[in-house]
Tab-separated table of C-alpha atoms in Angstrom:
chain	number	residue	atom	x	y	z
P	1	MET	CA	-121.483	191.386	236.610
P	2	GLY	CA	-119.308	188.837	234.881
P	3	ALA	CA	-120.981	186.953	232.070
P	4	VAL	CA	-121.654	183.240	232.196
P	5	GLN	CA	-119.366	181.332	229.857
P	6	ASP	CA	-120.553	178.110	228.276
P	7	ALA	CA	-117.819	175.518	228.561
P	8	GLY	CA	-119.525	172.510	227.084
P	9	LYS	CA	-122.661	170.482	227.619
P	10	PHE	CA	-123.736	169.676	231.137
P	11	GLU	CA	-126.766	168.507	233.068
P	12	PHE	CA	-128.572	171.296	234.924
P	13	ASN	CA	-130.597	170.194	237.894
P	14	PRO	CA	-132.666	173.138	239.194
P	15	LYS	CA	-132.870	171.491	242.584
P	16	ASP	CA	-129.095	171.558	243.056
P	17	GLY	CA	-128.127	174.497	240.872
P	18	ILE	CA	-124.979	174.578	238.791
P	19	ASP	CA	-122.541	171.871	239.809
P	20	ASN	CA	-120.104	171.905	236.911
P	21	PRO	CA	-116.494	173.010	237.501
P	22	ALA	CA	-116.241	174.150	233.897
P	23	LEU	CA	-119.138	176.588	234.200
P	24	THR	CA	-117.953	179.677	236.092
P	25	LEU	CA	-118.538	183.382	236.173
P	26	ALA	CA	-115.961	185.277	234.143
P	27	GLU	CA	-113.249	187.163	236.009
P	28	ASP	CA	-113.672	190.437	234.115
P	29	THR	CA	-111.337	193.161	235.385
P	30	ASP	CA	-111.418	196.906	234.926
P	31	ALA	CA	-108.528	199.208	234.020
P	32	GLU	CA	-107.398	199.274	237.659
P	33	GLY	CA	-107.218	195.502	237.952
P	34	VAL	CA	-110.377	194.997	239.985
P	35	GLY	CA	-112.477	191.985	239.009
P	36	GLU	CA	-116.203	191.410	239.400
P	37	PRO	CA	-117.801	189.581	242.360
P	38	ARG	CA	-118.783	185.959	241.753
P	39	PHE	CA	-121.902	184.277	243.138
P	40	TYR	CA	-122.142	180.673	244.340
P	41	PHE	CA	-125.115	178.751	245.666
P	42	LEU	CA	-123.864	175.941	247.935
P	43	SER	CA	-126.137	173.055	248.882
P	44	LYS	CA	-125.080	170.167	251.090
P	45	ASP	CA	-126.504	167.183	252.924
P	46	SER	CA	-126.969	167.419	256.674
P	47	THR	CA	-124.132	164.899	257.110
P	48	GLU	CA	-121.507	166.870	255.163
P	49	THR	CA	-119.867	170.295	255.304
P	50	PHE	CA	-119.674	173.044	252.712
P	51	GLY	CA	-116.037	172.056	252.297
P	52	PHE	CA	-114.138	175.217	253.228
P	53	CYS	CA	-112.987	177.220	256.215
P	54	LEU	CA	-113.320	180.930	256.760
P	55	HIS	CA	-110.202	182.639	258.085
P	56	GLU	CA	-109.364	185.980	259.628
P	57	GLU	CA	-105.657	186.602	259.162
P	58	LEU	CA	-103.389	189.310	260.550
P	59	SER	CA	-101.518	189.633	257.252
P	60	CYS	CA	-104.622	189.982	255.042
P	61	GLN	CA	-107.830	191.981	255.077
P	62	GLY	CA	-111.318	190.524	254.863
P	63	HIS	CA	-112.978	187.179	255.509
P	64	ILE	CA	-110.808	184.712	253.594
P	65	ILE	CA	-111.824	181.410	251.988
P	66	ARG	CA	-109.240	178.756	252.915
P	67	GLN	CA	-108.749	174.979	253.118
P	68	ILE	CA	-111.093	174.081	250.276
P	69	GLU	CA	-111.719	170.352	250.428
P	70	LEU	CA	-110.827	168.383	247.314
P	71	GLY	CA	-114.078	167.216	245.723
P	72	GLY	CA	-116.179	169.064	248.292
P	73	VAL	CA	-119.185	171.288	247.670
P	74	ALA	CA	-117.167	174.526	247.616
P	75	GLN	CA	-114.593	173.218	245.144
P	76	ARG	CA	-117.235	171.768	242.838
P	77	ARG	CA	-118.993	175.119	242.733
P	78	GLY	CA	-115.782	177.004	241.969
P	79	LEU	CA	-114.708	178.766	245.177
P	80	GLN	CA	-110.971	179.439	245.214
P	81	ASP	CA	-108.392	179.672	247.961
P	82	GLY	CA	-107.911	183.300	248.955
P	83	ASP	CA	-111.325	184.504	247.785
P	84	ARG	CA	-112.759	187.208	250.045
P	85	LEU	CA	-116.337	186.795	251.224
P	86	LEU	CA	-118.498	189.863	250.519
P	87	GLN	CA	-122.094	188.643	250.917
P	88	VAL	CA	-123.963	185.862	252.700
P	89	ASN	CA	-127.492	185.298	251.409
P	90	GLY	CA	-127.534	188.751	249.853
P	91	HIS	CA	-126.322	190.548	253.011
P	92	PHE	CA	-123.048	192.492	252.843
P	93	VAL	CA	-120.661	191.128	255.480
P	94	ASP	CA	-117.200	192.549	254.746
P	95	HIS	CA	-117.584	195.088	257.569
P	96	LEU	CA	-118.903	192.594	260.147
P	97	ASP	CA	-117.102	190.917	263.010
P	98	HIS	CA	-115.631	187.586	261.893
P	99	MET	CA	-117.579	185.428	264.330
P	100	ARG	CA	-120.814	187.067	263.246
P	101	VAL	CA	-120.097	186.150	259.611
P	102	VAL	CA	-119.404	182.551	260.594
P	103	GLN	CA	-122.675	182.431	262.514
P	104	ARG	CA	-124.575	183.784	259.505
P	105	ILE	CA	-123.290	180.910	257.396
P	106	LYS	CA	-124.005	178.325	260.082
P	107	ALA	CA	-127.515	179.703	260.614
P	108	SER	CA	-128.203	179.279	256.902
P	109	GLY	CA	-128.383	175.511	257.348
P	110	ASN	CA	-127.703	173.272	254.368
P	111	GLN	CA	-127.967	175.957	251.691
P	112	VAL	CA	-126.232	179.313	251.376
P	113	LEU	CA	-125.595	181.912	248.667
P	114	LEU	CA	-122.128	183.481	248.786
P	115	ALA	CA	-120.704	186.427	246.869
P	116	VAL	CA	-116.911	186.517	246.728
P	117	LEU	CA	-114.129	188.547	245.147
P	118	ASP	CA	-110.746	187.105	244.244
P	119	GLY	CA	-107.932	188.082	246.613
P	120	ASP	CA	-105.975	190.299	244.196
P	121	SER	CA	-109.085	192.246	243.200
P	122	TYR	CA	-110.078	192.658	246.839
P	123	GLU	CA	-106.686	194.081	247.805
P	124	ALA	CA	-106.693	196.354	244.746
P	125	ALA	CA	-110.176	197.652	245.540
P	126	LYS	CA	-109.212	198.326	249.157
P	127	SER	CA	-106.045	200.193	248.150
P	128	LEU	CA	-108.094	202.358	245.777
P	129	GLY	CA	-110.609	203.154	248.509
P	130	ARG	CA	-113.468	201.438	246.677
P	131	ASP	CA	-116.756	200.871	248.481
P	132	LEU	CA	-117.081	197.107	248.041
P	133	SER	CA	-120.795	197.174	248.787
P	134	GLN	CA	-121.287	199.283	245.646
P	135	MET	CA	-119.839	196.467	243.530
P	136	LEU	CA	-122.835	194.301	244.415
P	137	PRO	CA	-126.456	194.575	243.261
P	138	ALA	CA	-128.552	196.830	245.474
P	139	ASP	CA	-131.517	194.523	246.060
P	140	ILE	CA	-131.460	190.822	245.254
P	141	HIS	CA	-133.839	189.741	248.004
P	142	PRO	CA	-137.094	187.913	247.419
P	143	ARG	CA	-139.868	188.461	249.944
P	144	LEU	CA	-141.311	185.945	252.358
P	145	CYS	CA	-144.857	187.144	253.085
P	146	HIS	CA	-147.299	185.686	255.602
P	147	VAL	CA	-150.851	186.381	254.407
P	148	THR	CA	-153.961	186.021	256.572
P	149	ARG	CA	-157.259	185.609	254.739
P	150	ASP	CA	-160.088	188.077	255.308
P	151	LYS	CA	-163.762	187.795	254.309
P	152	SER	CA	-162.927	188.317	250.639
P	153	GLY	CA	-159.956	185.946	250.504
P	154	PHE	CA	-156.179	186.341	250.457
P	155	GLY	CA	-156.259	189.374	248.210
P	156	PHE	CA	-154.364	188.007	245.213
P	157	THR	CA	-155.022	186.054	242.032
P	158	VAL	CA	-152.654	183.796	240.138
P	159	SER	CA	-152.068	183.663	236.389
P	160	GLY	CA	-149.628	181.822	234.172
P	161	PRO	CA	-149.079	180.437	230.673
P	162	GLU	CA	-151.643	177.775	229.840
P	163	GLY	CA	-150.262	174.262	230.093
P	164	THR	CA	-147.030	175.412	231.762
P	165	LYS	CA	-146.125	174.220	235.260
P	166	GLY	CA	-144.441	176.310	237.908
P	167	THR	CA	-144.799	179.766	236.321
P	168	PHE	CA	-147.202	181.864	238.373
P	169	GLN	CA	-147.527	185.635	238.471
P	170	LEU	CA	-149.560	187.384	241.156
P	171	SER	CA	-152.076	190.179	240.776
P	172	VAL	CA	-152.550	191.877	244.135
P	173	ARG	CA	-155.659	193.726	245.312
P	174	GLN	CA	-154.794	197.138	246.734
P	175	ASP	CA	-155.131	197.280	250.536
P	176	GLY	CA	-156.055	193.579	250.620
P	177	PRO	CA	-154.378	190.991	252.889
P	178	ALA	CA	-151.577	190.179	250.409
P	179	ASP	CA	-150.844	193.867	249.809
P	180	ARG	CA	-150.660	194.520	253.557
P	181	ALA	CA	-148.351	191.516	253.977
P	182	GLY	CA	-145.904	193.010	251.467
P	183	VAL	CA	-146.618	190.962	248.328
P	184	PRO	CA	-145.622	193.194	245.374
P	185	ALA	CA	-148.017	193.409	242.440
P	186	GLY	CA	-146.735	191.456	239.454
P	187	SER	CA	-144.300	189.364	241.501
P	188	TRP	CA	-143.580	185.723	240.728
P	189	LEU	CA	-144.588	182.960	243.140
P	190	LEU	CA	-141.690	180.637	244.011
P	191	GLU	CA	-142.778	178.794	247.150
P	192	LEU	CA	-146.041	178.160	248.975
P	193	ASN	CA	-145.816	177.289	252.690
P	194	GLY	CA	-142.169	176.308	252.327
P	195	ASP	CA	-142.640	174.100	249.246
P	196	SER	CA	-141.456	174.965	245.748
P	197	VAL	CA	-144.244	175.475	243.205
P	198	LYS	CA	-141.964	174.612	240.276
P	199	SER	CA	-143.744	171.329	239.585
P	200	TYR	CA	-147.296	172.578	240.302
P	201	SER	CA	-149.979	172.935	237.665
P	202	HIS	CA	-152.489	175.762	238.117
P	203	THR	CA	-155.028	173.225	239.397
P	204	GLN	CA	-152.576	171.814	241.936
P	205	LEU	CA	-151.665	175.289	243.175
P	206	THR	CA	-155.315	176.208	243.603
P	207	ARG	CA	-155.895	173.034	245.609
P	208	LYS	CA	-152.865	173.759	247.824
P	209	LEU	CA	-154.135	177.256	248.512
P	210	LYS	CA	-157.543	175.927	249.530
P	211	GLN	CA	-155.877	173.414	251.846
P	212	SER	CA	-153.873	176.175	253.558
P	213	GLY	CA	-156.759	177.364	255.719
P	214	ASN	CA	-156.724	181.004	256.758
P	215	LYS	CA	-152.977	181.627	256.446
P	216	VAL	CA	-150.398	181.127	253.703
P	217	THR	CA	-146.700	181.917	253.481
P	218	LEU	CA	-145.539	182.984	250.032
P	219	LEU	CA	-141.980	183.315	248.725
P	220	VAL	CA	-142.211	185.847	245.909
P	221	ALA	CA	-139.714	187.721	243.732
P	222	SER	CA	-139.982	190.758	241.508
P	223	SER	CA	-139.144	190.347	237.829
P	224	ALA	CA	-135.749	191.989	238.385
P	225	VAL	CA	-134.834	189.694	241.292
P	226	GLU	CA	-136.077	186.590	239.455
P	227	GLU	CA	-134.024	187.545	236.392
P	228	PHE	CA	-130.868	188.147	238.461
P	229	TYR	CA	-130.871	184.586	239.774
P	230	ARG	CA	-132.124	182.941	236.578
P	231	LEU	CA	-129.364	184.453	234.415
P	232	ARG	CA	-126.744	183.120	236.828
P	233	GLY	CA	-128.278	179.668	237.145
P	234	LEU	CA	-128.845	180.253	240.873
P	235	ARG	CA	-131.769	179.158	243.015
P	236	VAL	CA	-133.993	181.629	244.807
P	237	THR	CA	-134.676	180.292	248.298
P	238	ALA	CA	-136.458	181.539	251.398
P	239	ALA	CA	-133.061	181.904	253.084
P	240	LEU	CA	-132.458	184.938	250.865
P	241	ALA	CA	-135.651	186.718	251.924
P	242	ASP	CA	-135.766	190.352	252.994
P	243	PRO	CA	-136.276	190.132	256.785
P	244	ALA	CA	-138.292	193.365	256.825
P	245	TRP	CA	-141.422	191.493	255.728
P	246	LEU	CA	-141.197	188.532	258.091
P	247	PRO	CA	-144.170	188.272	260.488
P	248	PHE	CA	-142.110	186.891	263.384
P	249	LYS	CA	-138.631	187.818	264.537
P	250	ALA	CA	-136.255	186.738	267.267
P	251	ARG	CA	-136.000	189.095	270.242
P	252	GLU	CA	-132.811	190.056	272.018
P	253	LEU	CA	-133.159	190.386	275.787
P	254	HIS	CA	-130.514	192.180	277.880
P	255	LEU	CA	-130.741	191.166	281.542
P	256	VAL	CA	-128.890	192.653	284.508
P	257	LYS	CA	-129.098	190.462	287.595
P	258	GLY	CA	-131.082	191.795	290.528
P	259	PRO	CA	-130.689	191.060	294.266
P	260	VAL	CA	-132.665	187.808	293.920
P	261	GLY	CA	-131.432	186.810	290.468
P	262	TYR	CA	-132.855	187.192	286.992
P	263	GLY	CA	-136.259	185.712	287.770
P	264	PHE	CA	-136.797	182.861	285.306
P	265	LEU	CA	-136.547	179.098	284.974
P	266	LEU	CA	-134.624	177.480	282.123
P	267	LYS	CA	-136.164	174.127	281.240
P	268	GLU	CA	-135.204	171.516	278.676
P	269	ASP	CA	-138.133	170.189	276.646
P	270	ASP	CA	-139.195	168.995	273.209
P	271	CYS	CA	-139.057	171.419	270.266
P	272	ILE	CA	-141.709	171.569	267.581
P	273	SER	CA	-139.034	170.285	265.184
P	274	GLY	CA	-138.745	167.054	267.163
P	275	GLY	CA	-135.415	167.893	268.771
P	276	ILE	CA	-134.623	169.152	272.247
P	277	GLY	CA	-134.608	172.831	273.169
P	278	GLN	CA	-134.111	175.149	276.128
P	279	PHE	CA	-137.270	177.026	277.153
P	280	LEU	CA	-138.005	179.899	279.534
P	281	TRP	CA	-140.728	179.523	282.165
P	282	GLU	CA	-141.890	180.897	285.512
P	283	VAL	CA	-140.944	184.458	284.595
P	284	ASP	CA	-141.284	186.374	287.869
P	285	GLU	CA	-143.269	189.589	287.822
P	286	GLY	CA	-141.206	192.718	288.326
P	287	LEU	CA	-137.806	190.997	288.128
P	288	PRO	CA	-135.160	191.617	285.430
P	289	ALA	CA	-136.344	188.850	283.078
P	290	GLU	CA	-139.879	190.214	282.822
P	291	GLN	CA	-138.604	193.794	282.608
P	292	ALA	CA	-136.418	192.779	279.648
P	293	GLY	CA	-139.459	191.381	277.800
P	294	MET	CA	-139.174	187.653	278.529
P	295	LYS	CA	-142.384	185.612	278.113
P	296	ASP	CA	-143.296	182.149	279.365
P	297	GLY	CA	-142.663	179.603	276.613
P	298	ASP	CA	-139.923	181.552	274.811
P	299	ARG	CA	-137.236	179.279	273.363
P	300	VAL	CA	-133.589	180.270	273.739
P	301	LEU	CA	-131.692	180.515	270.447
P	302	ALA	CA	-128.436	182.119	271.566
P	303	VAL	CA	-126.642	183.212	274.717
P	304	ASN	CA	-124.337	186.240	274.657
P	305	GLY	CA	-124.341	186.232	270.881
P	306	GLU	CA	-123.455	182.533	270.503
P	307	SER	CA	-125.956	180.019	269.134
P	308	ILE	CA	-126.790	177.190	271.526
P	309	GLU	CA	-127.761	174.816	268.725
P	310	GLY	CA	-126.285	171.430	269.558
P	311	LEU	CA	-125.681	172.300	273.219
P	312	ASP	CA	-127.273	170.386	276.060
P	313	HIS	CA	-128.893	171.904	279.165
P	314	GLU	CA	-125.753	171.974	281.288
P	315	GLN	CA	-123.716	173.637	278.533
P	316	THR	CA	-126.416	176.303	278.126
P	317	VAL	CA	-126.359	176.949	281.871
P	318	HIS	CA	-122.572	177.388	281.647
P	319	ARG	CA	-123.022	180.075	279.029
P	320	ILE	CA	-125.706	181.916	280.965
P	321	ARG	CA	-123.441	181.963	284.026
P	322	ALA	CA	-120.356	183.086	282.109
P	323	HIS	CA	-120.799	186.610	283.474
P	324	GLU	CA	-121.733	187.214	287.091
P	325	GLU	CA	-124.110	190.148	286.699
P	326	TRP	CA	-125.543	190.125	283.171
P	327	VAL	CA	-126.609	187.954	280.245
P	328	THR	CA	-127.984	188.545	276.755
P	329	LEU	CA	-130.468	186.016	275.386
P	330	LEU	CA	-131.868	185.694	271.875
P	331	VAL	CA	-135.325	184.102	272.029
P	332	ILE	CA	-138.312	183.265	269.843
P	333	ASP	CA	-141.908	182.935	271.007
P	334	PRO	CA	-143.998	179.791	270.301
P	335	ALA	CA	-145.888	181.312	267.345
P	336	GLY	CA	-142.635	182.403	265.727
P	337	ASP	CA	-141.065	179.021	266.403
P	338	GLU	CA	-143.967	177.311	264.636
P	339	PHE	CA	-143.726	179.710	261.682
P	340	TYR	CA	-140.030	179.114	261.041
P	341	HIS	CA	-140.455	175.368	261.460
P	342	SER	CA	-143.239	175.406	258.849
P	343	ILE	CA	-140.934	176.987	256.256
P	344	GLY	CA	-137.855	174.972	257.234
P	345	LEU	CA	-135.698	177.917	258.341
P	346	SER	CA	-133.945	179.017	261.503
P	347	PRO	CA	-135.000	182.342	263.070
P	348	LEU	CA	-131.287	182.934	263.721
P	349	GLN	CA	-130.859	183.345	259.990
P	350	PHE	CA	-132.709	186.661	259.953
P	351	PHE	CA	-131.447	188.245	263.147
P	352	GLU	CA	-129.231	191.236	262.398
P	353	ASP	CA	-129.150	193.633	265.302
P	354	SER	CA	-126.196	192.727	267.488
P	355	ASP	CA	-122.673	191.464	267.321
P	356	PRO	CA	-121.766	188.182	268.984
P	357	ALA	CA	-119.624	188.029	272.043
P	358	SER	CA	-115.967	188.146	271.137
P	359	GLY	CA	-114.022	184.943	271.197
P	360	SER	CA	-110.661	183.543	270.308
P	361	CYS	CA	-111.591	181.011	267.689
P	362	THR	CA	-113.878	180.434	264.751
P	363	PRO	CA	-115.654	177.095	264.344
P	364	SER	CA	-115.429	175.190	261.086
P	365	LEU	CA	-118.489	175.592	258.856
P	366	SER	CA	-119.989	172.193	259.508
P	367	GLY	CA	-123.148	173.021	261.443
P	368	SER	CA	-121.612	171.874	264.701
P	369	PRO	CA	-118.659	172.977	266.812
P	370	GLY	CA	-115.355	172.001	265.304
P	371	PRO	CA	-111.656	172.872	265.371
P	372	CYS	CA	-110.609	176.517	265.231
P	373	HIS	CA	-109.444	177.923	261.898
P	374	VAL	CA	-108.453	181.486	262.729
P	375	GLU	CA	-105.019	183.020	262.394
P	376	VAL	CA	-105.494	186.045	264.620
P	377	ALA	CA	-104.712	187.047	268.153
P	378	PRO	CA	-107.442	186.414	270.738
P	379	LYS	CA	-109.993	189.228	270.874
P	380	GLY	CA	-111.257	188.710	274.391
P	381	PRO	CA	-111.839	186.267	277.219
P	382	ALA	CA	-113.784	183.084	276.678
P	383	SER	CA	-114.846	182.882	280.307
P	384	TRP	CA	-117.909	180.783	279.569
P	385	LEU	CA	-115.565	177.875	278.923
P	386	MET	CA	-114.535	178.003	282.569
P	387	ALA	CA	-117.919	178.768	284.127
P	388	ALA	CA	-119.017	176.143	286.617
P	389	ALA	CA	-122.646	175.126	286.733
P	390	ASN	CA	-124.512	174.788	289.982
P	391	SER	CA	-126.474	171.643	290.681
P	392	ILE	CA	-129.032	170.760	287.983
P	393	GLU	CA	-132.408	169.438	289.123
P	394	LEU	CA	-134.048	166.607	287.196
P	395	VAL	CA	-137.783	167.138	286.696
P	396	GLN	CA	-140.530	165.328	284.859
P	397	SER	CA	-141.732	166.856	281.555
P	398	SER	CA	-145.473	167.543	281.559
P	399	ARG	CA	-145.601	166.471	277.896
P	400	GLN	CA	-143.689	163.202	278.288
P	401	GLN	CA	-144.000	161.919	281.819
P	402	GLU	CA	-141.793	158.950	281.095
P	403	GLN	CA	-138.852	161.065	279.939
P	404	LYS	CA	-136.713	163.204	282.252
P	405	ARG	CA	-135.933	166.837	281.479
P	406	LEU	CA	-133.551	169.394	282.983
P	407	CYS	CA	-134.353	172.775	284.474
P	408	GLN	CA	-132.465	175.491	286.276
P	409	SER	CA	-133.600	178.661	288.038
P	410	PHE	CA	-131.847	181.981	287.467
């Protein structure tokens, strides 16, 4: 990897990471003119964007960084026009469909770790037949482990330098709860139940563990992973976690309509986060919805590969009805919904199994639908834009009788 070059004194805030235009990763190149990937941790407020657009262009290969806003987050971190995006939160994305890459970034929320390669190096590597994934570290993922206490405890002990805050190493009992949850022996504790332990004393951490009840969620990193981020001045966050160890995952349901429909009711109601969501109820026994694995109380995250975040009930119905005979839903059950809310992450962030439905445009990376920024011919129909909804029935929510909610049978 390129070395960090010191370009003068600056203030380092571990909460925000490096935010100094003069401090960048060196563009070392080899004899064939191929530079090293660069890593950037971007953090924004919920009211702003990351300050760049991601293009797919007919004349160039890869996912291309364009339209970097002057003074925006991306420019302050050091992203450059023409950079090619290789990784999002430690996941290689060069081979993925463009819309899927955009959705990965959007699902990451207000923080994302990007690995990029400058345009000339990318083109040179491609022409030489290089495997770009081999230019990146093999495993830079921390683990997010959900540990349930047994009669003897959580199955780990914590140690750290006396008088030092925020430095905690874990000793793990073999075959104990922590070991079974995937906590590696000797790993470093970074977060407890979604909160950073950087400012905790040993006494404070012990108190927090006691207050956690029978379950705790730990963000941990091996010494090698911790060192990788520390040497680059980058934060390790739960968004970077290896999804293999997560206790709850979104489920993808493929439904083919039967003679009497799909057999479920879509109902708008309150989410655990305080917002509004679309929930699945009245799943009919023996009909396609139940056969696909749908459960009462599941919350819809995406329809036909497209996130429904920010959509209202009628817009979600439009998407479900985009195709006459089939629909694919990504859902999370109530326990999983509560888990991700407790750690401040979206379950969409860790879903990897399917490509999104093809479309003709890519939204700007602002967390909500925006203008298209794609210079490529349309890949397929966007029929959901034209789908007409049937009548929507207003019903009373059982949780808030005074507030009306929407539902629709399918």
